[in-house]
XYZ file of C-alpha atoms in Angstrom:
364
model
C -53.135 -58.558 -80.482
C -54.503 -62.218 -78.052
C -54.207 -62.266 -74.515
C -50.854 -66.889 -76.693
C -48.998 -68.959 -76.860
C -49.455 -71.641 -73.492
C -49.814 -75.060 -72.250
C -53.450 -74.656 -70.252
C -51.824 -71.469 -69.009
C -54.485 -68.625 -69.832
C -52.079 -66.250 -72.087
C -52.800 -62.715 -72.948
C -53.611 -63.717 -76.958
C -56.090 -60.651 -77.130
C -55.202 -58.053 -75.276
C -52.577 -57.441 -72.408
C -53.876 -58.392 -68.734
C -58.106 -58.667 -68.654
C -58.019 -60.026 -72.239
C -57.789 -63.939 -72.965
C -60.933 -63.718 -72.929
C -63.067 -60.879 -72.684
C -65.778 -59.706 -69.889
C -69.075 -58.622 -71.009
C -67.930 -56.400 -74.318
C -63.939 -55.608 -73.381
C -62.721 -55.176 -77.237
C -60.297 -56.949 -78.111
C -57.443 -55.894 -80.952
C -56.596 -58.979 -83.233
C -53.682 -60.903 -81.494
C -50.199 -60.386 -82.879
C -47.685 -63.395 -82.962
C -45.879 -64.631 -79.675
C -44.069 -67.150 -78.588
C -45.176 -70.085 -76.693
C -44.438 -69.285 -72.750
C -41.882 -71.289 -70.312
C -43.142 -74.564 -68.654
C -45.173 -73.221 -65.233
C -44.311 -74.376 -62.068
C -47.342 -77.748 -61.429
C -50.731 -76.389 -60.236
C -51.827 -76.888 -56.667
C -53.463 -80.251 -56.223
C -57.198 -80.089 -55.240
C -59.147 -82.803 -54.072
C -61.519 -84.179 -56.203
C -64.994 -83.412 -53.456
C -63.643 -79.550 -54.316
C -65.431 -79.772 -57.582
C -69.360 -80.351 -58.809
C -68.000 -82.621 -61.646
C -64.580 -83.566 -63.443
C -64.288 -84.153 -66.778
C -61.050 -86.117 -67.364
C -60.592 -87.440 -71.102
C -57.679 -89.156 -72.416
C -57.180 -88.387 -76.040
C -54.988 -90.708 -78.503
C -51.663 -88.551 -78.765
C -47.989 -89.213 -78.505
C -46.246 -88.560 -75.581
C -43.532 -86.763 -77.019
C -46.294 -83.715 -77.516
C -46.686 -80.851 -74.939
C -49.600 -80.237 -73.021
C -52.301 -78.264 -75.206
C -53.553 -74.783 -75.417
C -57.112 -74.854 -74.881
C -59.394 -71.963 -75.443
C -63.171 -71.860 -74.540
C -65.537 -69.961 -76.522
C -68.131 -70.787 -74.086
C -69.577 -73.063 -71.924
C -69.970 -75.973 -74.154
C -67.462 -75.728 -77.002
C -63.555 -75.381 -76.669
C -60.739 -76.026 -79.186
C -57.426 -77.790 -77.759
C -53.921 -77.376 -79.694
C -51.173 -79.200 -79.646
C -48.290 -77.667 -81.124
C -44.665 -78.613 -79.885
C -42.624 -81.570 -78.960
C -40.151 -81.513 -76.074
C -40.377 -77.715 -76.122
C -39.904 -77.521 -80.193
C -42.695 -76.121 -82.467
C -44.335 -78.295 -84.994
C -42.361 -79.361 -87.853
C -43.240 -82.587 -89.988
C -41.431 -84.827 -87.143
C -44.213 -83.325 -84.771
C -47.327 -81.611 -86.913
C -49.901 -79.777 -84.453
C -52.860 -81.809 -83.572
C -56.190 -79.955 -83.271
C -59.253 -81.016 -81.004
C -62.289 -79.770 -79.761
C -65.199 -80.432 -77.890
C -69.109 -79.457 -78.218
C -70.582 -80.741 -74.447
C -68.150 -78.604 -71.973
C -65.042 -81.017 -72.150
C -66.884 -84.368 -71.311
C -65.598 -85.434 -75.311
C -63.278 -84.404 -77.591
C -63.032 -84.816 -81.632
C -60.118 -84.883 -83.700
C -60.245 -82.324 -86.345
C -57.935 -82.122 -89.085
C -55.354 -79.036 -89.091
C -54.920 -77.417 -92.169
C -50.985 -76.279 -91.623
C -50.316 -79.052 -89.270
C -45.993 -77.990 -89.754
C -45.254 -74.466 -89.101
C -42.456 -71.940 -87.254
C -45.074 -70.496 -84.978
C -48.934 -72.059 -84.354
C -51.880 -70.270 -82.591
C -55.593 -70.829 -81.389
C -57.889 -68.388 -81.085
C -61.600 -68.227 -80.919
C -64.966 -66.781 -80.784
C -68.799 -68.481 -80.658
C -68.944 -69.651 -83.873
C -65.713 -68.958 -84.740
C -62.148 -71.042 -84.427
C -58.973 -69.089 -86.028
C -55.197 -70.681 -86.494
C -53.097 -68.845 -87.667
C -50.062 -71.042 -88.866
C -46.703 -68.705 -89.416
C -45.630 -67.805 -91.639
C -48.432 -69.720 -93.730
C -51.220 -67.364 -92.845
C -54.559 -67.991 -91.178
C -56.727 -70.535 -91.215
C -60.874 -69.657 -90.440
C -63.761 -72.393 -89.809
C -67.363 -71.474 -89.066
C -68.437 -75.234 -88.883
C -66.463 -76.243 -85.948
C -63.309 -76.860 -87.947
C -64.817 -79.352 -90.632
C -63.646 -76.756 -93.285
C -61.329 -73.836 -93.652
C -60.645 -70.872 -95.789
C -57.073 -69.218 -95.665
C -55.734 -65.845 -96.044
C -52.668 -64.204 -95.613
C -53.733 -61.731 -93.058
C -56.449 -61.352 -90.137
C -59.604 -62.745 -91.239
C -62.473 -59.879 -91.524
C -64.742 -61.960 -89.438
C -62.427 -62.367 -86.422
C -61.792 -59.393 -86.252
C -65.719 -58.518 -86.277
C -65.667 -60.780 -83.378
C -63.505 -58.334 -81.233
C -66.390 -55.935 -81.329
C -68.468 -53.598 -83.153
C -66.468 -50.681 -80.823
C -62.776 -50.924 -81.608
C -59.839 -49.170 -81.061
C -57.861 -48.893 -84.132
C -54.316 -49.724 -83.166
C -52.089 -47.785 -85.818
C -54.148 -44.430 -85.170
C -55.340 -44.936 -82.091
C -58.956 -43.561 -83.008
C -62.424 -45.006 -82.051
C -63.542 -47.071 -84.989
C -67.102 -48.984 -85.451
C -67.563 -52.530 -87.228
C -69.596 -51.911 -90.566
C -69.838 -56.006 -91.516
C -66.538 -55.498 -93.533
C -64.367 -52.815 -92.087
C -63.781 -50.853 -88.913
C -65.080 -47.329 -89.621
C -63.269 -44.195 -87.312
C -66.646 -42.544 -85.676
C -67.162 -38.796 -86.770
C -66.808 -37.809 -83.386
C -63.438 -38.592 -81.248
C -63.342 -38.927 -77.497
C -60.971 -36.414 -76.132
C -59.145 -39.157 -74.180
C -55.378 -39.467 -75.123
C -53.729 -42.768 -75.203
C -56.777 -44.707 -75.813
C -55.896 -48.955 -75.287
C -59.284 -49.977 -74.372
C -63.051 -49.982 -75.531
C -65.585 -51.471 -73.793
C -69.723 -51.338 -74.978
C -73.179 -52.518 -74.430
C -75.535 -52.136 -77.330
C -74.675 -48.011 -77.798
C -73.271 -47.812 -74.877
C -69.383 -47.113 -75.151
C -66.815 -46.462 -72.163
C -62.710 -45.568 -73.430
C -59.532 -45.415 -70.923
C -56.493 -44.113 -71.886
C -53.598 -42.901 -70.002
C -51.294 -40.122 -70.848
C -47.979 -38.708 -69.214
C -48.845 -41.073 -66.195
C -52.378 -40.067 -65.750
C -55.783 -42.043 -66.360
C -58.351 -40.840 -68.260
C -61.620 -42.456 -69.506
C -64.926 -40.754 -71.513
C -68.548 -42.734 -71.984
C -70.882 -42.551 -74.879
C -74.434 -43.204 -74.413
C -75.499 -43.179 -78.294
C -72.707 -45.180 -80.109
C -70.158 -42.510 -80.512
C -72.433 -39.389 -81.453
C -72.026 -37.638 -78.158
C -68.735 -37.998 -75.434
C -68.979 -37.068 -72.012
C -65.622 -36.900 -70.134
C -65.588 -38.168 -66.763
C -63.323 -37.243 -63.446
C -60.977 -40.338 -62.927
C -59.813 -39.970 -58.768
C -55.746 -39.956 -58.471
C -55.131 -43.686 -58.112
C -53.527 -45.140 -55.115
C -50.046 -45.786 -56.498
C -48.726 -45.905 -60.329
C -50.298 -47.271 -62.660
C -48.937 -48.244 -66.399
C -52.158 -49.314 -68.411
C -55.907 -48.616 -67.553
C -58.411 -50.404 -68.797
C -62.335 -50.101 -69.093
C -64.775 -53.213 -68.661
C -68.483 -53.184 -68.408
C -69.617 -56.300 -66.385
C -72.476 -58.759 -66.757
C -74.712 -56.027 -65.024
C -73.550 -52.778 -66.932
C -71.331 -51.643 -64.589
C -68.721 -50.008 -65.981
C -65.170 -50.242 -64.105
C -61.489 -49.288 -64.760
C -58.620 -51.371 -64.132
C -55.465 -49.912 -63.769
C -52.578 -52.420 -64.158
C -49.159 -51.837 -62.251
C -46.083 -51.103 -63.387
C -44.799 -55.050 -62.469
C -48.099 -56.306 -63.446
C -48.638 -58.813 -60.325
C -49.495 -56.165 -57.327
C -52.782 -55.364 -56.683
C -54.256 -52.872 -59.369
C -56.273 -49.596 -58.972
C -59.974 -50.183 -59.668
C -62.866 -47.605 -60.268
C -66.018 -47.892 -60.226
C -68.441 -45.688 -61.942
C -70.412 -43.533 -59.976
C -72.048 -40.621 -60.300
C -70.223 -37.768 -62.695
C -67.182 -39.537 -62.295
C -65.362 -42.440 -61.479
C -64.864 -43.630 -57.839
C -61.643 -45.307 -56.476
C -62.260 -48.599 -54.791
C -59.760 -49.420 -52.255
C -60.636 -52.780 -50.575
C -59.931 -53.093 -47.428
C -57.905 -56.492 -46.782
C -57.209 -56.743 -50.139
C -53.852 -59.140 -51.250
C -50.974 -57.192 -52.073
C -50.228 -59.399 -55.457
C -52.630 -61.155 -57.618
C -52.290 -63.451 -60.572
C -55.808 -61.963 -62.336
C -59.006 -59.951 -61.698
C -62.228 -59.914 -63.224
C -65.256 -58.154 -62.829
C -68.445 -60.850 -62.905
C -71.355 -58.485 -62.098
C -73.364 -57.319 -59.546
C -70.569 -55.143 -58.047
C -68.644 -58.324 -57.304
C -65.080 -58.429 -58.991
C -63.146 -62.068 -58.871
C -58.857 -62.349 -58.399
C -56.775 -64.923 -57.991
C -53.356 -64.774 -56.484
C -50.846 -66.344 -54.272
C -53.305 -66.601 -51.749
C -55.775 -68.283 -54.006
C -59.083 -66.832 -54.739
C -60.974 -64.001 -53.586
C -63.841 -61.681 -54.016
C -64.070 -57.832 -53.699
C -67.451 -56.825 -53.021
C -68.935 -54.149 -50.692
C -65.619 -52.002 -50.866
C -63.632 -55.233 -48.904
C -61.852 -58.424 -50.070
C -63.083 -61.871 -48.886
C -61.038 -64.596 -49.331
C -63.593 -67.720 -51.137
C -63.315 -71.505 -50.393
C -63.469 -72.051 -54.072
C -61.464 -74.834 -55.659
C -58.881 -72.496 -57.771
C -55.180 -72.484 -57.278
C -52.537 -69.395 -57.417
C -51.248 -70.529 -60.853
C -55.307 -70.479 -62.247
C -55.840 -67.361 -64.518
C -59.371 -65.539 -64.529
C -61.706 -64.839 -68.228
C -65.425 -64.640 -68.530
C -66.745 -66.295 -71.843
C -69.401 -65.117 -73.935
C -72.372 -66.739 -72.481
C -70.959 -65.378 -69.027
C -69.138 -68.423 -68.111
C -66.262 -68.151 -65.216
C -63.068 -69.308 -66.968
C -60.083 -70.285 -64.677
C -56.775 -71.774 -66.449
C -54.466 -73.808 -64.818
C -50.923 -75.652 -65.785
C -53.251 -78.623 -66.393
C -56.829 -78.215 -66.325
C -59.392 -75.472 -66.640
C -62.252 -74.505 -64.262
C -65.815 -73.133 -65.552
C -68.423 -71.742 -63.224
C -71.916 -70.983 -63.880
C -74.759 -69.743 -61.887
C -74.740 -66.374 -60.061
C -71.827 -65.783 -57.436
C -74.462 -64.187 -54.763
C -76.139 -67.600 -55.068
C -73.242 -70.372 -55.395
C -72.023 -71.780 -58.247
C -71.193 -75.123 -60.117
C -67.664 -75.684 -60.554
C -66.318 -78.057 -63.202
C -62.805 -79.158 -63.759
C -62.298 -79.741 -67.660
C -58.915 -81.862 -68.225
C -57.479 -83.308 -71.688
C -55.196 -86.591 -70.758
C -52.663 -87.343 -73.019
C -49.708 -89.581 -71.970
């Protein structure tokens, strides 16, 4: 798989689209190698009074580096990467520095990388969890923050535990449950062709899939035992991947991606015996991300910054994210925007307000 790999940009290093990160239980397949992605265009400025608090640190590293990836597990702890000079990946003239933070971005601690020179480097992580994997040297896991690592040459069993105990096995496509040491394909299939996404709640399992241009999803109330196929409306427009989510208040929605994956996507909403088409009315024509965040309330950002469909309509939202800021929700339920050069986490409940914080790692 993960949504890799960027410079603050959020990057699809888990899955395609909705990934990054993950909302509620989205499953996410284990990332598969990428390249790092072309400088972005700068990030609208915001004023500083657009923000509850800033966190600006300045951390000792040579100028010559890129700006870091930096991942968020949740709220409080984040890993930043630094991993190419002038554009070039880390080689002994330029060995990847590694960082991260246990207070929400207000400090940062030098870790030591274990394959600090290597063609390709990648972050990834989970609570509890950081993963590098250091091509074509293998991976690299820590459970202690990144005090210690243990290598192997493939995946690491517990990351890929942390994509889910529902899991979509990628070279047979079948529905597959974490045991602890191995994804196990459940007895019972869902007839749903084209399966790219699971999504689950305790037992609770929802599959999309599309097939011959036409989406398709099943639920599972009892982990797999029992399948219940339901009606997906015609979307408005073609659509090239659907995916499921269940949101922070087990709703479960479908997101159907376009074709050129910027214009607006189809969205469902569970209802009933089937799935009902949302169509909000004012809605952008292209976004940059989407997110569902509970509550019936699904987050985008675009070109014409942020926005909130809710009630069947789009409102746009005086909140201090740009076009260029991409859209995850972390573990703990954590808003997660990434920008060129910062990222933006909101807590609190969006029917309530929120407390924005800008997290940004200085360098030169």
């Amino acid at each position: 798989m993960v949504e890799r790999r960027c410079r603050w940009l959020v990057t699809l290093l888990l899955v395609p689209a909705l990934a990054g990160c993950s909302i509620g239980d989205v499953r996410r397949r284990p990332p598969a190698p990428s390249t790092p992605p072309a400088p972005s265009t700068p990030a609208t400025t915001l004023p500083p009074a657009s923000f509850d608090e800033v966190r600006q640190v300045r951390v000792a590293v040579p100028e010559r580096y890129d700006p870091p990836y930096v991942e968020f597990a949740d709220a409080r702890h984040g890993y930043a990467l630094f991993a190419a000079c002038d554009g070039t990946p880390s080689a002994p003239t330029c060995p990847a520095l590694l960082y991260g933070t246990a207070d929400g971005g207000r400090s940062w601690r030098k870790l030591r990388h274990p394959r600090p020179a290597a063609e390709n480097q990648q972050l990834y992580t989970a609570p509890g969890l950081l993963v590098l994997l250091s091509e074509p040297h293998g991976w690299y896991t820590s459970t202690d923050g990144g005090t210690t690592f243990t290598h192997s040459r493939s995946a690491p069993p517990v990351w890929v535990g942390a994509q889910g105990r529902f899991q979509v096995v990628e070279a047979t496509g079948k529905v597959a449950e974490w045991d602890g040491r191995r994804l196990r394909p459940l007895a019972t299939q869902p007839d749903v062709p084209g399966i790219n996404t699971v999504a689950s709640r305790d037992d609770r399992i929802v599959v999309a899939g599309m097939h011959d241009g036409r989406p398709a999803a099943a639920i599972s109330p009892d982990g797999g035992r029992r399948w219940w196929p339901l009606a997906v409306s015609p979307p408005d427009g073609e659509i090239s991947v659907l995916r499921a989510v269940i949101d922070a208040t087990d709703t479960a929605w479908l997101v159907g991606e376009r074709p050129d994956r910027t214009s607006f996507p189809a969205l469902w909403r569970q209802g009933g015996s089937g799935w009902e088409l949302v169509s909000p009315e004012d809605r952008p024509e292209r976004i940059r991300s989407m997110v569902p965040v509970g509550g019936g309330m699904v987050v985008v950002t675009g070109p014409d910054g942020a926005g909130m469909v809710t009630n069947d309509r789009y409102h746009r939202m005086a909140w201090p994210l740009t076009p260029e800021h991409h859209l995850t929700v972390l573990s703990d339920g954590t808003l997660c925007a990434r920008g060129p050069g910062d990222v933006v986490l909101a807590n609190g409940g969006f029917s309530v307000g929120q407390h924005w914080v800008r997290v940004v790692l200085d360098h030169r």
